[in-house]
Short mmCIF file of C-alpha atoms and ligand atoms in Angstrom, two decimals:
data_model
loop_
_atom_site.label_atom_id
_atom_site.label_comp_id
_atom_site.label_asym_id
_atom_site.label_seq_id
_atom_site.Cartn_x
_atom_site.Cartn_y
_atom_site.Cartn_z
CA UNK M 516 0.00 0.00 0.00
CA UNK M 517 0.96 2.97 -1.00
CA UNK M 518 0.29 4.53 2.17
CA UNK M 519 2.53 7.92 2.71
CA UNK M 520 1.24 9.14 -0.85
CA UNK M 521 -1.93 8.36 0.35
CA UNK M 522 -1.43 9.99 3.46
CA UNK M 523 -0.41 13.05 1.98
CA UNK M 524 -3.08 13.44 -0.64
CA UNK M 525 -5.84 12.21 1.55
CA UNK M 526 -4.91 15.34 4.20
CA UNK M 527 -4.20 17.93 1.48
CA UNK M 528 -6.09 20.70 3.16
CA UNK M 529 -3.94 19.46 6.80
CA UNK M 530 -1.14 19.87 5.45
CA UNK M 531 -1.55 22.83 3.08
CA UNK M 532 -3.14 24.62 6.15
CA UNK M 533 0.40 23.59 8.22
CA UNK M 534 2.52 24.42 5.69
CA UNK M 535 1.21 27.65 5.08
CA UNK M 536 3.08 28.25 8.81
CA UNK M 537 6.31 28.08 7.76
CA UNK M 538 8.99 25.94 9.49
CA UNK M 539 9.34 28.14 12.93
CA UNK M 540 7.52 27.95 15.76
CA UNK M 541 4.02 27.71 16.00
CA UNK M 542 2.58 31.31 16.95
CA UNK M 543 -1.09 32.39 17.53
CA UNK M 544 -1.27 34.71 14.96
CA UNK M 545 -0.06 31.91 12.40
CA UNK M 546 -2.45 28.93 13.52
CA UNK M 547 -5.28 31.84 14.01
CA UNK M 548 -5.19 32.57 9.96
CA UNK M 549 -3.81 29.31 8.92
CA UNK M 550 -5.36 26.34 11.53
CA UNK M 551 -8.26 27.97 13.02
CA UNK M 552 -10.26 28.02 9.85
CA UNK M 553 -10.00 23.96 10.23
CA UNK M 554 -12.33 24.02 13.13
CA UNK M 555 -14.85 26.57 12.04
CA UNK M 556 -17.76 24.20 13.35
CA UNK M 557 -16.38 23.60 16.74
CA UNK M 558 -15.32 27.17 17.78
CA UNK M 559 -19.11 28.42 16.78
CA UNK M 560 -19.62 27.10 20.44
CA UNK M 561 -20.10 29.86 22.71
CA UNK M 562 -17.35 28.68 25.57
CA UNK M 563 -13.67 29.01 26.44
CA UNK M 564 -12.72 25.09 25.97
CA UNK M 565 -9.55 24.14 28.11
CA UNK M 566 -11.20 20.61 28.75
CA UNK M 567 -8.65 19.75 25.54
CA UNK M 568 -7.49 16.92 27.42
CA UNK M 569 -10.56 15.34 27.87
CA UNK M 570 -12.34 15.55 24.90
CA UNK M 571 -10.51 17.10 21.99
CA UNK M 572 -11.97 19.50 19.47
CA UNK M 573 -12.64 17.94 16.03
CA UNK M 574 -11.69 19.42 12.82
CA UNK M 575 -14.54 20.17 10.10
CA UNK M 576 -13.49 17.59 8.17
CA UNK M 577 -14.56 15.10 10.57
CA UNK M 578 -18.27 14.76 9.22
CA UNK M 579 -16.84 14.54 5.55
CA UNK M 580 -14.33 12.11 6.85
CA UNK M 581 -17.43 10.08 8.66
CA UNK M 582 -19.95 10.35 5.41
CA UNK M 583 -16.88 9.59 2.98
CA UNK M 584 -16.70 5.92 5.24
CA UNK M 585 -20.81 5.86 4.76
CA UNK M 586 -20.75 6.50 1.11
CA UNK M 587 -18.00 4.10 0.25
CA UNK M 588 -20.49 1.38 1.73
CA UNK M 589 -23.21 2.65 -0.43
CA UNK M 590 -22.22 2.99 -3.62
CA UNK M 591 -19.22 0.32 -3.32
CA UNK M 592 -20.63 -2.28 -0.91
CA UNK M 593 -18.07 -5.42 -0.15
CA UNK M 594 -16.05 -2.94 -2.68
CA UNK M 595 -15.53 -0.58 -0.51
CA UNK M 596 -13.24 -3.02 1.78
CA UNK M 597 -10.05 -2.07 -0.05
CA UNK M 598 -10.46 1.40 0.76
CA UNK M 599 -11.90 0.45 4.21
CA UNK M 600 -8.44 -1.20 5.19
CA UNK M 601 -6.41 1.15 4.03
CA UNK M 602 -7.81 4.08 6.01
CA UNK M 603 -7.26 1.36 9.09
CA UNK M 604 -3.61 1.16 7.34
CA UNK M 605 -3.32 4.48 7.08
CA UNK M 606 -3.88 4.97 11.25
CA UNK M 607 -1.34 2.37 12.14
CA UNK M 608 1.22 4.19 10.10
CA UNK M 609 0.96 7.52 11.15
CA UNK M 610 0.24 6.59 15.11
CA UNK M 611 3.51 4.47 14.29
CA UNK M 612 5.03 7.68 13.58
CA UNK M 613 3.89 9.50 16.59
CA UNK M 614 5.14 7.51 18.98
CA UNK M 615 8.11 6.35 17.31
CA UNK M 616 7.70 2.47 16.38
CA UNK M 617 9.65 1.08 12.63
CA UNK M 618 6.48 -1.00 11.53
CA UNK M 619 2.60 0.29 11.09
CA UNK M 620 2.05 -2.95 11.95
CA UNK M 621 3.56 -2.11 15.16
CA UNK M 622 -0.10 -0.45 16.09
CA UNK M 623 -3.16 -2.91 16.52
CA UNK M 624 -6.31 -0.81 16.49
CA UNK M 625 -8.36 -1.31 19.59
CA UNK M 626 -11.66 0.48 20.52
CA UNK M 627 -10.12 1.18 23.73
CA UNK M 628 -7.01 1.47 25.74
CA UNK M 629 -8.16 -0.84 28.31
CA UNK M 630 -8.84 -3.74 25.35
CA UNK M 631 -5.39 -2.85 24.77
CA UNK M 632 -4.32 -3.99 28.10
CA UNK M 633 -6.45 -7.07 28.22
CA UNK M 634 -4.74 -8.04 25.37
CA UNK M 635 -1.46 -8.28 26.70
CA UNK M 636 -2.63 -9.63 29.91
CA UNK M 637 -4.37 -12.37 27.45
CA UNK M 638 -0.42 -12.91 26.37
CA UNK M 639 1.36 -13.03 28.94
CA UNK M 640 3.48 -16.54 28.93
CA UNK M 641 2.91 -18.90 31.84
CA UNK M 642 3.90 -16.90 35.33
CA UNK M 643 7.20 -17.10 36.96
CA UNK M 644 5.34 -17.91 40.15
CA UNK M 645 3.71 -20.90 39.32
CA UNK M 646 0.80 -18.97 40.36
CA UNK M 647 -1.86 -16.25 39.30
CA UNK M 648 0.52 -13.40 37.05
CA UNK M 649 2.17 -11.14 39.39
CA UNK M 650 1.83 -7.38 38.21
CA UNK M 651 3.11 -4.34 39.51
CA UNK M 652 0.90 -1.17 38.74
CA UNK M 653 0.65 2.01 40.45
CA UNK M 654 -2.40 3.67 42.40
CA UNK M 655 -2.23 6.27 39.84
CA UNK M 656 -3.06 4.10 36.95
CA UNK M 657 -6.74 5.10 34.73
CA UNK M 658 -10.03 4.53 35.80
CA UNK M 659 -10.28 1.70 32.90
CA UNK M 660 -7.13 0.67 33.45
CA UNK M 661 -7.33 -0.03 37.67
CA UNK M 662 -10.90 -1.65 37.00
CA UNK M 663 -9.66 -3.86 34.38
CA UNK M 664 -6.66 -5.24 36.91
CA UNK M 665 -8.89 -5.40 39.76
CA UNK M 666 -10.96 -7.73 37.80
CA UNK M 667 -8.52 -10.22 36.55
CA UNK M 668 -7.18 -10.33 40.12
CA UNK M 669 -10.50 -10.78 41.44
CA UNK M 670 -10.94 -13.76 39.07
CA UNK M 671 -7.60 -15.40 40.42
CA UNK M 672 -5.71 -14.13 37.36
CA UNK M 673 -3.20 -11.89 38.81
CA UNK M 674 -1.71 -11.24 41.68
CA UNK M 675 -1.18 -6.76 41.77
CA UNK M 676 1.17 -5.21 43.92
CA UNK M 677 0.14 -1.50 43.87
CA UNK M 678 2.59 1.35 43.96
CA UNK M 679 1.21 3.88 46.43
CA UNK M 680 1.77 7.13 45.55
CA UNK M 681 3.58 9.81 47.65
CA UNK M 682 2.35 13.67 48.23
CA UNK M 683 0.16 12.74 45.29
CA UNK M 684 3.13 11.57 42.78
CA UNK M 685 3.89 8.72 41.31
CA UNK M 686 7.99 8.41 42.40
CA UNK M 687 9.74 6.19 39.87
CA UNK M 688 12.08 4.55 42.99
CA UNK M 689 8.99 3.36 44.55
CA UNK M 690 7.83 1.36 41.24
CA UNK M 691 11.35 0.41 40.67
CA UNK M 692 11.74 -1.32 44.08
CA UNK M 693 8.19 -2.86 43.75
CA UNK M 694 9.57 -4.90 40.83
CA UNK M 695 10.99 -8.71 41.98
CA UNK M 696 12.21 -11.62 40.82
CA UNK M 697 8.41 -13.50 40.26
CA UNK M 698 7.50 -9.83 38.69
CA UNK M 699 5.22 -11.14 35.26
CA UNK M 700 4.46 -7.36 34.14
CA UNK M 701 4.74 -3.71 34.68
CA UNK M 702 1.70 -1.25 34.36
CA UNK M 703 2.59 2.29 34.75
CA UNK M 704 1.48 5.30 33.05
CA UNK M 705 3.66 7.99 30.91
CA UNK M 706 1.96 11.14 31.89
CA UNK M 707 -0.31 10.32 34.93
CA UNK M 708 -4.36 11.23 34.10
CA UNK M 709 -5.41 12.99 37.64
CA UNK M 710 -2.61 15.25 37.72
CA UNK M 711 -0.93 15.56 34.47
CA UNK M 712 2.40 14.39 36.46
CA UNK M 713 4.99 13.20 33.55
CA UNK M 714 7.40 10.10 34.55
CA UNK M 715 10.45 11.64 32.46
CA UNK M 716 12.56 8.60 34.21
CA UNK M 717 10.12 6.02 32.59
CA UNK M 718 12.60 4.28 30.85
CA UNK M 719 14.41 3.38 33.98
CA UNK M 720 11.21 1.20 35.01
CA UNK M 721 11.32 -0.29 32.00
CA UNK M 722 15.13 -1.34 32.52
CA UNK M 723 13.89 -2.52 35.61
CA UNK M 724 10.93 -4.81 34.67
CA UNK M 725 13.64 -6.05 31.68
CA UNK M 726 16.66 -6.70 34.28
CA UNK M 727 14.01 -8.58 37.08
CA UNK M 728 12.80 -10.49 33.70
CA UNK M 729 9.66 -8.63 33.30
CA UNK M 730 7.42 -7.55 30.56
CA UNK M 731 6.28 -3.29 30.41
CA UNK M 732 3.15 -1.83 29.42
CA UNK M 733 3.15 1.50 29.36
CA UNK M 734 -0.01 4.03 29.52
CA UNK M 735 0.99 6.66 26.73
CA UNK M 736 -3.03 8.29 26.56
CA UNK M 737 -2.18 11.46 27.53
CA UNK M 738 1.73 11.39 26.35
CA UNK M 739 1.36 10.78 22.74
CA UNK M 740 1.03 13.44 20.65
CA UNK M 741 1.98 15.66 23.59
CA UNK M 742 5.58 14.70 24.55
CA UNK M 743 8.12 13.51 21.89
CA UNK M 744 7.86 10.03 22.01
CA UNK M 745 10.22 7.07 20.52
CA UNK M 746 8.71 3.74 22.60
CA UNK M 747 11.85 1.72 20.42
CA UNK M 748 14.49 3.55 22.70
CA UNK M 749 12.12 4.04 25.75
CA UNK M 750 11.76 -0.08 25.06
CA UNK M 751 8.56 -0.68 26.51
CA UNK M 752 7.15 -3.58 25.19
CA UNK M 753 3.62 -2.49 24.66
CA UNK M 754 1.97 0.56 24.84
CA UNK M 755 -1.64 2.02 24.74
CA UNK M 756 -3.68 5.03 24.42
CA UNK M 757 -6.14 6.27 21.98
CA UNK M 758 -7.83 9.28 20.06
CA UNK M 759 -10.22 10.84 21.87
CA UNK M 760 -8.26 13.56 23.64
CA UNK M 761 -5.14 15.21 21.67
CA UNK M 762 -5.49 13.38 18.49
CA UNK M 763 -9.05 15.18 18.43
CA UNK M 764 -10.37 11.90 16.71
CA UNK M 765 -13.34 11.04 19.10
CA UNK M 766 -14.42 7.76 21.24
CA UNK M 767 -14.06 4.14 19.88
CA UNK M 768 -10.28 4.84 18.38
CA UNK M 769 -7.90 2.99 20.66
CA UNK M 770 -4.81 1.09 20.08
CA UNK M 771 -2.21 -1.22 21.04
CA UNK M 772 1.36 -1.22 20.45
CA UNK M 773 3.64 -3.78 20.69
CA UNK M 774 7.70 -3.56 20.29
CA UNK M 775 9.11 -5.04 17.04
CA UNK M 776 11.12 -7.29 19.28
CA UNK M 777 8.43 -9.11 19.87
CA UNK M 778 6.96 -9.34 16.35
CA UNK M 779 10.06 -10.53 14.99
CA UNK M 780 9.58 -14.32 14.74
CA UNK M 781 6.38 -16.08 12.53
CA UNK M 782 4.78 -17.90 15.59
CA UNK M 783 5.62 -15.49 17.81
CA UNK M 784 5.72 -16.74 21.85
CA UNK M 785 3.96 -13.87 22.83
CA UNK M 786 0.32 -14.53 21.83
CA UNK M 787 -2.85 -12.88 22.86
CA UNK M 788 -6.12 -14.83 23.39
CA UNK M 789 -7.92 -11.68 21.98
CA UNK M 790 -7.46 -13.01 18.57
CA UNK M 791 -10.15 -13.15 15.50
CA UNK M 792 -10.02 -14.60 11.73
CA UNK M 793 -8.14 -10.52 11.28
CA UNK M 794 -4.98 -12.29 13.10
CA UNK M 795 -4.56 -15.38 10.50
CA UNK M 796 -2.39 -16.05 8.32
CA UNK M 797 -3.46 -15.00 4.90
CA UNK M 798 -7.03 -13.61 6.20
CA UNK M 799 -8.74 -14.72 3.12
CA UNK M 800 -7.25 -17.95 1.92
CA UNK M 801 -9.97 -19.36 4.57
CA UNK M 802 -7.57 -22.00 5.17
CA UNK M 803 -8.62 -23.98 8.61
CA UNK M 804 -5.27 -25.68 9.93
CA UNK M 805 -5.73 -27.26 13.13
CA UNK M 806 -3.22 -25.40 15.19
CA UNK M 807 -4.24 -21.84 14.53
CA UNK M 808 -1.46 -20.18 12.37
CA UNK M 809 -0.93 -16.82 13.11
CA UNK M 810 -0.03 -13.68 10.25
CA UNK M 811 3.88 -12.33 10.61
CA UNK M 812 4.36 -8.90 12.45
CA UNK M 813 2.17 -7.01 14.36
CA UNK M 814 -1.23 -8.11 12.18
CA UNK M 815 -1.03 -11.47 14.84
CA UNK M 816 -2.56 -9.27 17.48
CA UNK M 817 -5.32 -7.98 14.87
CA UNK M 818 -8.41 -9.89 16.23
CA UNK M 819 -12.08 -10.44 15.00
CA UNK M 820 -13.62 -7.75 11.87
CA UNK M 821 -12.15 -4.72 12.44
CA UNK M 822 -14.04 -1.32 12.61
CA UNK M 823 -13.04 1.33 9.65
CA UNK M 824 -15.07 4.04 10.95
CA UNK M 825 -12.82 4.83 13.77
CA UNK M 826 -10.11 5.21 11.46
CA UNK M 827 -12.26 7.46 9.44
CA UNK M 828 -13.07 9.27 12.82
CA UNK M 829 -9.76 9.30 13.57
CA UNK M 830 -7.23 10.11 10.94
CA UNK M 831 -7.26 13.74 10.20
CA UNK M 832 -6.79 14.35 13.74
CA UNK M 833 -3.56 12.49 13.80
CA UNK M 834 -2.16 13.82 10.67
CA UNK M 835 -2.70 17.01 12.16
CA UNK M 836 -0.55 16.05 14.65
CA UNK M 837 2.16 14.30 12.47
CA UNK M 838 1.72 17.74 10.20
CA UNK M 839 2.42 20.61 13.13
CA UNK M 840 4.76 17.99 14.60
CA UNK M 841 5.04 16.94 18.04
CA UNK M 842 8.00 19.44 19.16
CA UNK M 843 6.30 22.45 18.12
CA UNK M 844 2.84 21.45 19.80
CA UNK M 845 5.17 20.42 23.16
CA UNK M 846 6.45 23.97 22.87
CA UNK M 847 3.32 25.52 22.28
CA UNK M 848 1.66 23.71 25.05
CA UNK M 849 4.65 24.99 27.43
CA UNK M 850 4.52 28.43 26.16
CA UNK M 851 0.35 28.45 26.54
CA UNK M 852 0.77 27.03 30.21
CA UNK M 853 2.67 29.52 31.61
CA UNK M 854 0.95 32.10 30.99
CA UNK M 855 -1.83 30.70 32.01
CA UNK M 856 -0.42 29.90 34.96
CA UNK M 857 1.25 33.45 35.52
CA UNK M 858 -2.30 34.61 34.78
CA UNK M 859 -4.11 32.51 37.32
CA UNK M 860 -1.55 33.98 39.88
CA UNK M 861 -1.93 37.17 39.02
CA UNK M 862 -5.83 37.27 39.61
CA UNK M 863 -5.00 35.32 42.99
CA UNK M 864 -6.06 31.55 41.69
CA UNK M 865 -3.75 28.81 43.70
CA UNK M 866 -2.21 26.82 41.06
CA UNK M 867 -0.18 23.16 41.13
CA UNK M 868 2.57 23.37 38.83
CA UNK M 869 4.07 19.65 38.38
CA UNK M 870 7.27 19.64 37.50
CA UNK M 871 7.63 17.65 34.41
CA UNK M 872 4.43 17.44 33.16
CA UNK M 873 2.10 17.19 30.33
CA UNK M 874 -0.48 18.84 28.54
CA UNK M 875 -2.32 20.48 31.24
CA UNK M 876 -2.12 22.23 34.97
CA UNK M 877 -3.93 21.83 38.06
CA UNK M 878 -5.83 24.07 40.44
CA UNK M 879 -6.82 22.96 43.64
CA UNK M 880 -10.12 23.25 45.41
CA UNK M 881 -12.34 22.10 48.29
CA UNK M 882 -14.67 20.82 45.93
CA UNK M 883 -13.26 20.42 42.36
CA UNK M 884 -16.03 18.59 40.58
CA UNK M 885 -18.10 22.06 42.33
CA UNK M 886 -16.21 24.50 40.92
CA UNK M 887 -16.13 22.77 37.86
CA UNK M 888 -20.00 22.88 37.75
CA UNK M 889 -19.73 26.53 37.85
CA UNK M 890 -17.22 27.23 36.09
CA UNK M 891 -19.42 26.05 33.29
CA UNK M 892 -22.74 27.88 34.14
CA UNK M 893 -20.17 30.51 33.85
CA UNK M 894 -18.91 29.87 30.11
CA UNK M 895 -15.63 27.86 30.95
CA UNK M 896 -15.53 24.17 30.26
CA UNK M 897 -12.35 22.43 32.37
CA UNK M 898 -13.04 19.08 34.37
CA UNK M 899 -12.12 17.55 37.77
CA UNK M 900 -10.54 15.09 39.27
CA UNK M 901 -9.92 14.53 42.98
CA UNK M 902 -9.15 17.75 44.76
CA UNK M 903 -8.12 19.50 41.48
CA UNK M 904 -9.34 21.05 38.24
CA UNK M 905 -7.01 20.25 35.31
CA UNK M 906 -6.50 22.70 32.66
CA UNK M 907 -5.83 22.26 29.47
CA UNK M 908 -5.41 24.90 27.20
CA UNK M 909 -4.57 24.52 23.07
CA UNK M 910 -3.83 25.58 19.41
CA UNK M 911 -7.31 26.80 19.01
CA UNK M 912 -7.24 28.59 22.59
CA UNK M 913 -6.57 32.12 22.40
CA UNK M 914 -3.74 34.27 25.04
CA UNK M 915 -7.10 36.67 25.06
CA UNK M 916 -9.09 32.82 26.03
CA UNK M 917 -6.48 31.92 29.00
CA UNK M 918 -6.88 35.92 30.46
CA UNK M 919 -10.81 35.51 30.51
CA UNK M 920 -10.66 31.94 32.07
CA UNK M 921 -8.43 33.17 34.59
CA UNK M 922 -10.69 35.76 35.67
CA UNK M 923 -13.54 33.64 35.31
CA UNK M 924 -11.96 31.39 37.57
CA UNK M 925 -10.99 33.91 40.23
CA UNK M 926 -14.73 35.63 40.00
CA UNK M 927 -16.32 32.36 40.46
CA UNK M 928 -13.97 31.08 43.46
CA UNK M 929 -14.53 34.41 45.22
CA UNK M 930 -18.29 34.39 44.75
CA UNK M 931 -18.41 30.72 45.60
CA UNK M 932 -16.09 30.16 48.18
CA UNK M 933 -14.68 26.72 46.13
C1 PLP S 2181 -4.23 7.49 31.22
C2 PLP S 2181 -5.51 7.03 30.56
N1 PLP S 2181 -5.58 5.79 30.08
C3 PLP S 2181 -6.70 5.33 29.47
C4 PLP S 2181 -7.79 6.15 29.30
C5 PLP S 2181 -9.01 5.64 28.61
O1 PLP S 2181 -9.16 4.27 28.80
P1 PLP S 2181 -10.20 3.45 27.91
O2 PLP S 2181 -9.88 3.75 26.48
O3 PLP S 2181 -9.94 2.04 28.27
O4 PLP S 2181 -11.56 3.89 28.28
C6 PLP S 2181 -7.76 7.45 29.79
C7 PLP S 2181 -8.94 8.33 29.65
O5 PLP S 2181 -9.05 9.38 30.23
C8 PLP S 2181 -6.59 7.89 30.44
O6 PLP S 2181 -6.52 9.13 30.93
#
């Protein structure tokens, strides 16, 4: 497949819009004329949006992108297939990209990130223990993820040791020393979802779980397409996340990846349960051997029909993100934070600055999910979680935007009290 041609005709107006910003940093002025126009639809809403890291704004395109999938199927039926799997092609290439894997086959398309997970924990070779898997995750891990975990472990699956965390942060040390000799696998996140806390010495778990003879899975949902990102020299052996937050591609666009190390051999011992006709060899020979024979590469972990319509959902999004490029959105992001921050402090707002951290900041409240309500009643839309509300400002947020939420946020604290 012919899929970076592809690519780059099938996002013409992405990355005519990008290139029309030249090759220096991003600036507002630049992605107001050039990138702006891309979301005409979304910023009709009458709200400052810094809930970016939530739910992230679509582009226009989007509903063409969605209709293009529906009209394929109408005027092509079982046609339409061939273009069908290459848009799905086309998404495990460029996440490839993002996070810094050799193969688009690297990426398995899940609808989740937690079907992501319970694919590698459906993989995992018998445990070193004799016993139930032992797993080493932190208290810090995703609602979806914890769940999941819980669940295996309360079906005599796993064993979990959990990784407390200290003042609120996940310290790399404490998941480091959690990690033994019986350890099966590592869960830990990249960029931590409550608090927006980045684990910049990441890697060094990984070492660990490697030297104790472990498998790692790291959480990359709210790292990728945030923070440069190469998962080969990080060496985790999987990774998840999905597109509903900074890849701006909605719900139901997940995925798995797994290191080419482990995709290297034709029968590979690494070999998920969640499998599906998608995950033979030669998909449409409809040969039935006995011993189920698996396809090379990453496609083994491809399981039952797979669903194009995320991948229509989903693509512009990313190559919007491949397009601006990761660096100059990172830089961006820091630049927008702190003045946000610096104008939070200026009106008097408390604010937790983590120190490295991702795509969004933190100020604390009595009652976060509280001031969140009001904060919306008052034309601000941010979200909460614990005894913070996380901010997350972006491309298509204005410096004017970040002012007025700041004093939004001051006027409604003072009147409230939160
Ligand atoms: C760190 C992290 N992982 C995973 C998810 C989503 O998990 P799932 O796709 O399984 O619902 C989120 C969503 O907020 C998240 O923040």
């Amino acid at each position: 497949m012919q899929t970076h041609d592809a690519e780059c005709l099938h996002f013409h107006d992405i990355t005519h819009a990008v290139s029309a910003l030249g090759d220096g940093p991003l600036t507002e002025n630049a992605l107001r004329s050039h990138i702006h126009p891309l979301f005409s639809r979304v910023m009709e809403r009458q709200e400052i949006y810094l809930s970016n890291h939530s739910l992230g704004r679509p582009l226009d395109r989007v509903s063409d992108d969605v209709a293009r999938f529906a009209s394929l199927w109408q005027r092509d039926m079982d046609s339409a297939w061939g273009a069908w799997l290459a848009e799905i092609h086309a998404f495990r290439a460029m996440l490839a990209r993002v996070i810094g894997v050799s193969s688009p086959d690297a990426v398995v398309p899940k609808t989740s990130a937690g079907q992501g997970l319970r694919a590698v924990l459906n993989a995992l070779p018998p445990s070193r223990s004799g016993g139930p898997h032992q797993i080493v995750a932190t208290r810090a891990e995703f609602d979806s993820i914890d769940f999941i975990l819980k669940t295996y472990q309360t079906k005599g699956h796993v064993e979990i040791r959990w990784v407390e965390t200290r003042d609120g942060l996940v310290h790399e040390d404490d998941v480091i020393r959690a990690i033994g000799s019986r350890t099966d696998l590592v869960v830990v996140s990249h960029v931590v979802f409550a608090t927006g806390q980045l684990l910049d010495r990441v890697g060094d778990i990984v070492s660990a779980a490697h030297a104790a003879g472990a498998l790692c899975l790291v959480d990359m949902y709210h790292s990728a397409g945030v923070v440069p990102l190469d998962m080969q020299s990080m060496g985790a052996d999987f990774a998840i996340g999905g597109s509903y937050k900074y890849f701006r591609g909605g719900p139901g666009a997940g995925w798995l990846a797994i290191h080419p190390r482990h995709l290297a051999t034709e029968q590979p011992t690494l070999r998920t349960l969640d499998t599906g006709w998608f995950a033979k060899k030669d998909t449409f020979g409809f040969a039935r051997t006995e011993t189920p024979l698996l396809a090379s590469g990453g496609d083994a972990w491809m399981e039952c029909t797979p669903s194009p319509i995320s991948a229509y959902q989903a693509n512009a999004g990313i190559a919007l993100v491949l397009a601006l490029g990761v660096d100059r959105l990172r830089a961006y992001s820091i630049v927008q934070q702190s003045f946000l921050a610096s104008d939070l402090a200026e009106f008097g707002v408390p604010v937790r600055l983590i120190e490295p951290r991702g795509a969004f900041l933190l100020v604390p409240s009595r009652d976060a999910a509280r001031l969140t309500a009001e904060l919306k009643q008052a034309g601000l839309s941010t979200d909460a979680r614990g005894a913070h509300v996380r901010l997350c400002p972006d491309i298509l947020n204005t410096r004017a935007d970040l002012r007025q939420a700041s004093q939004t946020i001051a006027r409604v604290r003072s009147t409230t009290g939160l």
